[in-house]
mmCIF file of C-alpha atoms in Angstrom:
data_model
loop_
_atom_site.group_PDB
_atom_site.id
_atom_site.type_symbol
_atom_site.label_atom_id
_atom_site.label_comp_id
_atom_site.label_asym_id
_atom_site.label_seq_id
_atom_site.Cartn_x
_atom_site.Cartn_y
_atom_site.Cartn_z
ATOM 1 C CA MET A 1 -0.077 0.064 -0.158
ATOM 2 C CA SER A 2 1.332 3.495 -0.640
ATOM 3 C CA TYR A 3 0.450 6.778 0.695
ATOM 4 C CA PRO A 4 0.556 10.523 -0.221
ATOM 5 C CA LEU A 5 3.971 11.931 -0.030
ATOM 6 C CA CYS A 6 3.353 14.500 3.048
ATOM 7 C CA LEU A 7 6.131 17.173 2.937
ATOM 8 C CA GLN A 8 7.076 19.777 5.592
ATOM 9 C CA LEU A 9 8.504 22.663 3.613
ATOM 10 C CA ASN A 10 12.059 23.096 3.755
ATOM 11 C CA HIS A 11 14.407 25.997 3.903
ATOM 12 C CA ASP A 12 18.246 26.470 3.140
ATOM 13 C CA LEU A 13 18.670 30.182 4.738
ATOM 14 C CA HIS A 14 20.266 28.491 7.880
ATOM 15 C CA THR A 15 23.365 27.574 5.960
ATOM 16 C CA HIS A 16 25.628 30.345 7.397
ATOM 17 C CA LEU A 17 23.491 32.153 10.125
ATOM 18 C CA ALA A 18 25.435 30.334 12.922
ATOM 19 C CA GLU A 19 28.538 32.626 12.240
ATOM 20 C CA THR A 20 26.840 35.758 11.489
ATOM 21 C CA LYS A 21 27.995 38.885 13.627
ATOM 22 C CA MET A 22 24.788 39.831 15.451
ATOM 23 C CA ILE A 23 22.778 36.420 15.292
ATOM 24 C CA VAL A 24 23.952 33.284 17.466
ATOM 25 C CA GLY A 25 22.234 30.403 16.180
ATOM 26 C CA ASN A 26 20.846 28.583 12.961
ATOM 27 C CA GLY A 27 17.107 27.610 13.880
ATOM 28 C CA LEU A 28 13.646 29.080 13.203
ATOM 29 C CA ILE A 29 14.437 32.022 15.430
ATOM 30 C CA ALA A 30 17.776 32.741 14.060
ATOM 31 C CA ARG A 31 16.289 32.362 10.137
ATOM 32 C CA ALA A 32 13.440 34.744 11.000
ATOM 33 C CA PHE A 33 15.595 37.508 12.431
ATOM 34 C CA HIS A 34 18.243 37.053 9.580
ATOM 35 C CA THR A 35 17.715 40.882 8.812
ATOM 36 C CA TYR A 36 19.303 41.679 12.234
ATOM 37 C CA ARG A 37 22.790 39.888 11.346
ATOM 38 C CA GLU A 38 24.331 43.298 10.696
ATOM 39 C CA HIS A 39 22.417 45.155 13.412
ATOM 40 C CA PRO A 40 24.552 47.578 15.199
ATOM 41 C CA ASN A 41 22.876 47.377 18.392
ATOM 42 C CA VAL A 42 21.105 44.421 18.948
ATOM 43 C CA MET A 43 22.774 40.459 19.396
ATOM 44 C CA ILE A 44 20.438 37.883 19.024
ATOM 45 C CA PHE A 45 20.827 34.780 20.959
ATOM 46 C CA ALA A 46 18.839 32.150 19.603
ATOM 47 C CA ALA A 47 21.237 29.107 20.056
ATOM 48 C CA GLY A 48 19.844 27.707 23.355
ATOM 49 C CA VAL A 49 18.969 24.146 24.110
ATOM 50 C CA SER A 50 15.478 23.418 22.260
ATOM 51 C CA ASN A 51 14.437 19.946 23.740
ATOM 52 C CA SER A 52 12.475 20.287 26.717
ATOM 53 C CA THR A 53 12.976 16.610 27.678
ATOM 54 C CA GLU A 54 16.707 17.607 27.279
ATOM 55 C CA THR A 55 18.771 16.264 30.638
ATOM 56 C CA ASN A 56 22.315 15.940 29.677
ATOM 57 C CA PRO A 57 24.514 18.306 31.810
ATOM 58 C CA THR A 58 26.862 18.852 28.435
ATOM 59 C CA ALA A 59 24.083 20.469 26.232
ATOM 60 C CA PHE A 60 23.107 22.911 29.140
ATOM 61 C CA LYS A 61 26.805 23.523 29.552
ATOM 62 C CA ARG A 62 27.557 24.346 25.924
ATOM 63 C CA GLU A 63 24.584 27.078 26.068
ATOM 64 C CA GLU A 64 25.685 28.773 28.947
ATOM 65 C CA ASP A 65 29.513 28.900 27.927
ATOM 66 C CA LEU A 66 28.121 30.359 24.361
ATOM 67 C CA LEU A 67 25.657 32.939 26.140
ATOM 68 C CA LYS A 68 28.949 34.037 28.160
ATOM 69 C CA ARG A 69 30.794 34.826 25.258
ATOM 70 C CA SER A 70 27.948 36.524 23.231
ATOM 71 C CA ALA A 71 27.260 38.637 26.342
ATOM 72 C CA GLY A 72 30.639 40.455 26.092
ATOM 73 C CA ARG A 73 29.483 42.238 23.188
ATOM 74 C CA GLU A 74 28.682 46.316 23.419
ATOM 75 C CA ALA A 75 24.969 45.405 22.270
ATOM 76 C CA MET A 76 21.784 44.597 23.545
ATOM 77 C CA LEU A 77 21.484 40.808 24.429
ATOM 78 C CA LEU A 78 18.159 39.422 23.335
ATOM 79 C CA TYR A 79 17.795 36.050 24.737
ATOM 80 C CA PHE A 80 14.904 33.615 23.708
ATOM 81 C CA SER A 81 13.320 31.476 26.545
ATOM 82 C CA THR A 82 10.142 29.485 26.976
ATOM 83 C CA CYS A 83 6.647 30.082 28.549
ATOM 84 C CA ALA A 84 6.468 26.885 29.882
ATOM 85 C CA ILE A 85 8.509 28.583 32.788
ATOM 86 C CA ASP A 86 5.195 30.051 33.769
ATOM 87 C CA SER A 87 3.563 26.505 33.976
ATOM 88 C CA VAL A 88 2.590 24.918 37.332
ATOM 89 C CA GLY A 89 3.929 21.585 36.267
ATOM 90 C CA PRO A 90 7.409 20.091 37.610
ATOM 91 C CA ARG A 91 10.441 21.985 37.367
ATOM 92 C CA THR A 92 12.497 19.593 34.984
ATOM 93 C CA PRO A 93 16.201 20.133 34.526
ATOM 94 C CA TYR A 94 15.406 21.635 31.100
ATOM 95 C CA LEU A 95 13.248 24.454 32.864
ATOM 96 C CA ARG A 96 15.803 24.838 35.718
ATOM 97 C CA HIS A 97 18.503 25.567 33.087
ATOM 98 C CA LYS A 98 16.210 28.073 31.371
ATOM 99 C CA LEU A 99 15.667 29.869 34.888
ATOM 100 C CA GLU A 100 19.148 30.014 35.375
ATOM 101 C CA MET A 101 19.978 31.240 31.893
ATOM 102 C CA GLU A 102 17.380 34.192 32.350
ATOM 103 C CA ALA A 103 18.843 34.789 35.687
ATOM 104 C CA GLN A 104 22.392 35.652 34.012
ATOM 105 C CA VAL A 105 20.819 37.513 31.274
ATOM 106 C CA THR A 106 18.956 39.811 33.337
ATOM 107 C CA ARG A 107 22.008 40.370 35.385
ATOM 108 C CA ILE A 108 23.671 41.930 32.168
ATOM 109 C CA PRO A 109 22.750 45.530 32.169
ATOM 110 C CA SER A 110 21.755 45.361 28.434
ATOM 111 C CA GLY A 111 20.107 41.781 28.680
ATOM 112 C CA HIS A 112 16.594 41.302 27.794
ATOM 113 C CA VAL A 113 14.440 37.903 27.712
ATOM 114 C CA ILE A 114 11.832 37.135 25.519
ATOM 115 C CA ARG A 115 9.404 34.024 26.613
ATOM 116 C CA LEU A 116 8.270 31.940 23.344
ATOM 117 C CA PRO A 117 5.392 29.341 23.387
ATOM 118 C CA GLN A 118 5.378 26.509 20.550
ATOM 119 C CA VAL A 119 7.010 28.288 17.732
ATOM 120 C CA VAL A 120 5.829 26.885 14.063
ATOM 121 C CA GLY A 121 7.949 27.570 11.156
ATOM 122 C CA ILE A 122 9.294 26.461 8.141
ATOM 123 C CA GLY A 123 11.782 23.348 8.953
ATOM 124 C CA GLY A 124 12.696 23.518 12.687
ATOM 125 C CA ASN A 125 13.312 21.171 15.654
ATOM 126 C CA PRO A 126 11.866 17.503 14.800
ATOM 127 C CA LEU A 127 10.783 17.251 18.592
ATOM 128 C CA ASN A 128 8.803 20.539 18.517
ATOM 129 C CA LEU A 129 5.279 19.239 19.226
ATOM 130 C CA VAL A 130 3.758 20.383 15.951
ATOM 131 C CA ASN A 131 6.624 18.741 13.997
ATOM 132 C CA PHE A 132 6.471 15.486 16.184
ATOM 133 C CA LEU A 133 2.648 15.400 15.411
ATOM 134 C CA PHE A 134 2.786 15.969 11.727
ATOM 135 C CA ARG A 135 5.613 13.283 11.297
ATOM 136 C CA HIS A 136 3.578 10.671 13.314
ATOM 137 C CA ILE A 137 0.313 11.208 11.670
ATOM 138 C CA ARG A 138 1.902 11.628 8.056
ATOM 139 C CA ASP A 139 3.758 8.071 8.676
ATOM 140 C CA GLY A 140 0.881 6.443 10.342
ATOM 141 C CA LEU A 141 2.899 5.940 13.767
ATOM 142 C CA ARG A 142 1.159 5.513 17.151
ATOM 143 C CA PHE A 143 2.063 7.998 19.509
ATOM 144 C CA PRO A 144 0.624 9.417 23.325
ATOM 145 C CA LEU A 145 -1.955 11.882 23.093
ATOM 146 C CA PHE A 146 -2.386 13.759 26.510
ATOM 147 C CA LEU A 147 -5.995 14.823 26.445
ATOM 148 C CA ASN A 148 -6.803 18.018 28.378
ATOM 149 C CA THR A 149 -3.730 19.622 27.088
ATOM 150 C CA ARG A 150 -3.508 23.131 25.602
ATOM 151 C CA ARG A 151 -0.676 24.661 23.701
ATOM 152 C CA ASN A 152 0.022 28.378 22.388
ATOM 153 C CA LEU A 153 1.298 28.164 18.781
ATOM 154 C CA ILE A 154 2.874 31.333 17.010
ATOM 155 C CA ASP A 155 4.721 31.660 13.800
ATOM 156 C CA ALA A 156 8.176 32.291 13.842
ATOM 157 C CA ASN A 157 7.762 34.991 11.383
ATOM 158 C CA ASP A 158 5.320 36.864 13.771
ATOM 159 C CA VAL A 159 7.825 36.424 16.355
ATOM 160 C CA PHE A 160 10.180 38.633 14.367
ATOM 161 C CA ALA A 161 7.440 41.035 13.334
ATOM 162 C CA ILE A 162 6.518 41.616 16.843
ATOM 163 C CA VAL A 163 9.858 41.823 18.239
ATOM 164 C CA ASP A 164 10.913 43.917 15.749
ATOM 165 C CA GLU A 165 7.900 46.610 16.372
ATOM 166 C CA LEU A 166 9.045 46.126 19.949
ATOM 167 C CA PHE A 167 12.134 47.611 19.219
ATOM 168 C CA ARG A 168 10.900 50.318 17.345
ATOM 169 C CA ARG A 169 8.590 51.495 20.082
ATOM 170 C CA GLY A 170 11.537 51.837 22.523
ATOM 171 C CA TRP A 171 10.944 48.582 24.414
ATOM 172 C CA ARG A 172 12.782 48.008 27.492
ATOM 173 C CA ASP A 173 11.184 45.338 29.578
ATOM 174 C CA ARG A 174 13.714 42.965 30.868
ATOM 175 C CA VAL A 175 11.468 39.851 30.901
ATOM 176 C CA LEU A 176 8.442 39.753 28.326
ATOM 177 C CA ARG A 177 6.237 36.865 27.003
ATOM 178 C CA VAL A 178 5.263 36.823 23.232
ATOM 179 C CA ALA A 179 2.574 34.653 22.098
ATOM 180 C CA SER A 180 -0.501 34.511 20.245
ATOM 181 C CA PRO A 181 -3.847 35.083 22.047
ATOM 182 C CA TYR A 182 -5.073 31.378 21.598
ATOM 183 C CA ASP A 183 -4.012 28.392 24.048
ATOM 184 C CA THR A 184 -5.138 25.445 21.567
ATOM 185 C CA MET A 185 -6.246 21.880 22.521
ATOM 186 C CA VAL A 186 -3.915 19.529 21.355
ATOM 187 C CA GLU A 187 -6.677 17.499 19.839
ATOM 188 C CA ASP A 188 -7.629 20.429 17.495
ATOM 189 C CA ILE A 189 -3.862 20.616 16.392
ATOM 190 C CA VAL A 190 -4.283 16.959 15.525
ATOM 191 C CA ARG A 191 -7.453 17.648 13.753
ATOM 192 C CA TYR A 192 -5.780 20.354 11.618
ATOM 193 C CA LEU A 193 -2.944 18.060 10.784
ATOM 194 C CA GLU A 194 -5.155 14.970 9.864
ATOM 195 C CA ALA A 195 -6.949 17.492 7.361
ATOM 196 C CA ILE A 196 -3.411 18.130 5.864
ATOM 197 C CA THR A 197 -2.316 14.651 5.702
ATOM 198 C CA GLY A 198 -5.686 13.240 4.704
ATOM 199 C CA ARG A 199 -4.731 10.581 7.218
ATOM 200 C CA ALA A 200 -6.489 9.777 10.663
ATOM 201 C CA ALA A 201 -4.408 10.150 13.652
ATOM 202 C CA VAL A 202 -3.204 6.750 15.726
ATOM 203 C CA PHE A 203 -2.840 7.667 19.157
ATOM 204 C CA ASP A 204 -3.483 6.291 22.642
ATOM 205 C CA PRO A 205 -5.370 8.693 24.955
ATOM 206 C CA ILE A 206 -3.905 9.601 28.355
ATOM 207 C CA GLN A 207 -6.352 11.009 30.541
ATOM 208 C CA ARG A 208 -3.911 13.859 32.059
ATOM 209 C CA GLY A 209 -2.588 17.130 30.771
ATOM 210 C CA ASP A 210 -1.630 20.632 31.100
ATOM 211 C CA LEU A 211 -4.158 23.208 30.187
ATOM 212 C CA GLN A 212 -1.414 25.866 30.191
ATOM 213 C CA ARG A 213 -2.620 29.421 29.356
ATOM 214 C CA VAL A 214 -0.026 32.225 28.316
ATOM 215 C CA ASP A 215 -0.627 35.758 29.474
ATOM 216 C CA VAL A 216 0.073 38.237 26.974
ATOM 217 C CA SER A 217 -1.423 41.321 28.359
ATOM 218 C CA ALA A 218 2.046 42.806 29.087
ATOM 219 C CA VAL A 219 2.694 42.693 25.207
ATOM 220 C CA GLU A 220 -0.702 43.837 24.241
ATOM 221 C CA SER A 221 -0.059 46.995 26.521
ATOM 222 C CA LEU A 222 2.922 47.787 24.434
ATOM 223 C CA ILE A 223 1.526 47.103 21.090
ATOM 224 C CA PRO A 224 -2.181 48.574 20.946
ATOM 225 C CA ALA A 225 -3.228 46.646 17.811
ATOM 226 C CA TYR A 226 -1.429 43.531 18.898
ATOM 227 C CA ARG A 227 -4.540 41.210 18.489
ATOM 228 C CA ASP A 228 -4.809 42.519 14.978
ATOM 229 C CA ARG A 229 -2.455 40.023 13.466
ATOM 230 C CA PHE A 230 -4.206 37.033 15.010
ATOM 231 C CA PRO A 231 -7.581 36.402 13.313
ATOM 232 C CA PRO A 232 -9.647 33.749 14.790
ATOM 233 C CA SER A 233 -8.416 30.963 12.121
ATOM 234 C CA TYR A 234 -4.628 31.893 13.365
ATOM 235 C CA VAL A 235 -3.568 28.437 14.596
ATOM 236 C CA ARG A 236 -5.246 26.440 11.715
ATOM 237 C CA ASP A 237 -3.687 28.932 9.209
ATOM 238 C CA LEU A 238 -0.190 28.770 10.472
ATOM 239 C CA ILE A 239 -0.548 25.193 10.236
ATOM 240 C CA HIS A 240 -1.439 25.040 7.038
ATOM 241 C CA ARG A 241 0.964 27.461 5.811
ATOM 242 C CA ASN A 242 3.856 25.482 7.325
ATOM 243 C CA PHE A 243 2.900 21.923 6.595
ATOM 244 C CA ARG A 244 1.979 20.425 2.885
ATOM 245 C CA CYS A 245 0.547 17.345 1.568
ATOM 246 C CA PRO A 246 0.588 17.312 -2.258
#
């Protein structure tokens, strides 16, 4: 039996971003901020540990050392962290590490932190929630599905547009959440991906989860028209924009 070839869109812009002057990293966020590579006043640090299940101290130490090297430049340092820090769940090694990195950044006079939810874009970390779900649904692989679980999704390009506008408005908060106004049930994300792939998800339902909500009131107060970029169909649209099944 053969199935439609479902592909996540690819992008090759990352090939030399890791070495550019003012961007540290080569993932979704680094690529979204590629126009900042020659910025005279802002250093984008987008090279952190992105696997939320990571437990290896070597990976954490690698990020910490890279951050210390990046912090020595005479520019605003912008560090991307995670909204999961605000959740009521257990403090995993990953979250403890992110809290420590945030503390180090905010001790730098020019250091600022943006906390992000699940970022969706072309390519990216295969362990990202939406990438994981897409791959398993596309390939007919069984996976555990935690019911009663909400996640906030935002397009990497919207992260760039919002942060860029914050800079133009003179933003100076030390820690700020940037996310969409929608906290989406994971079952709904699965349904959107089923529509793209034309395949029914094969999952084991697990009766526990995290009804996480992300508070965006602080960023809304800084950008009065913030919600205008997020229509009611935002989550469905961003998934359809970044995943295809020919």
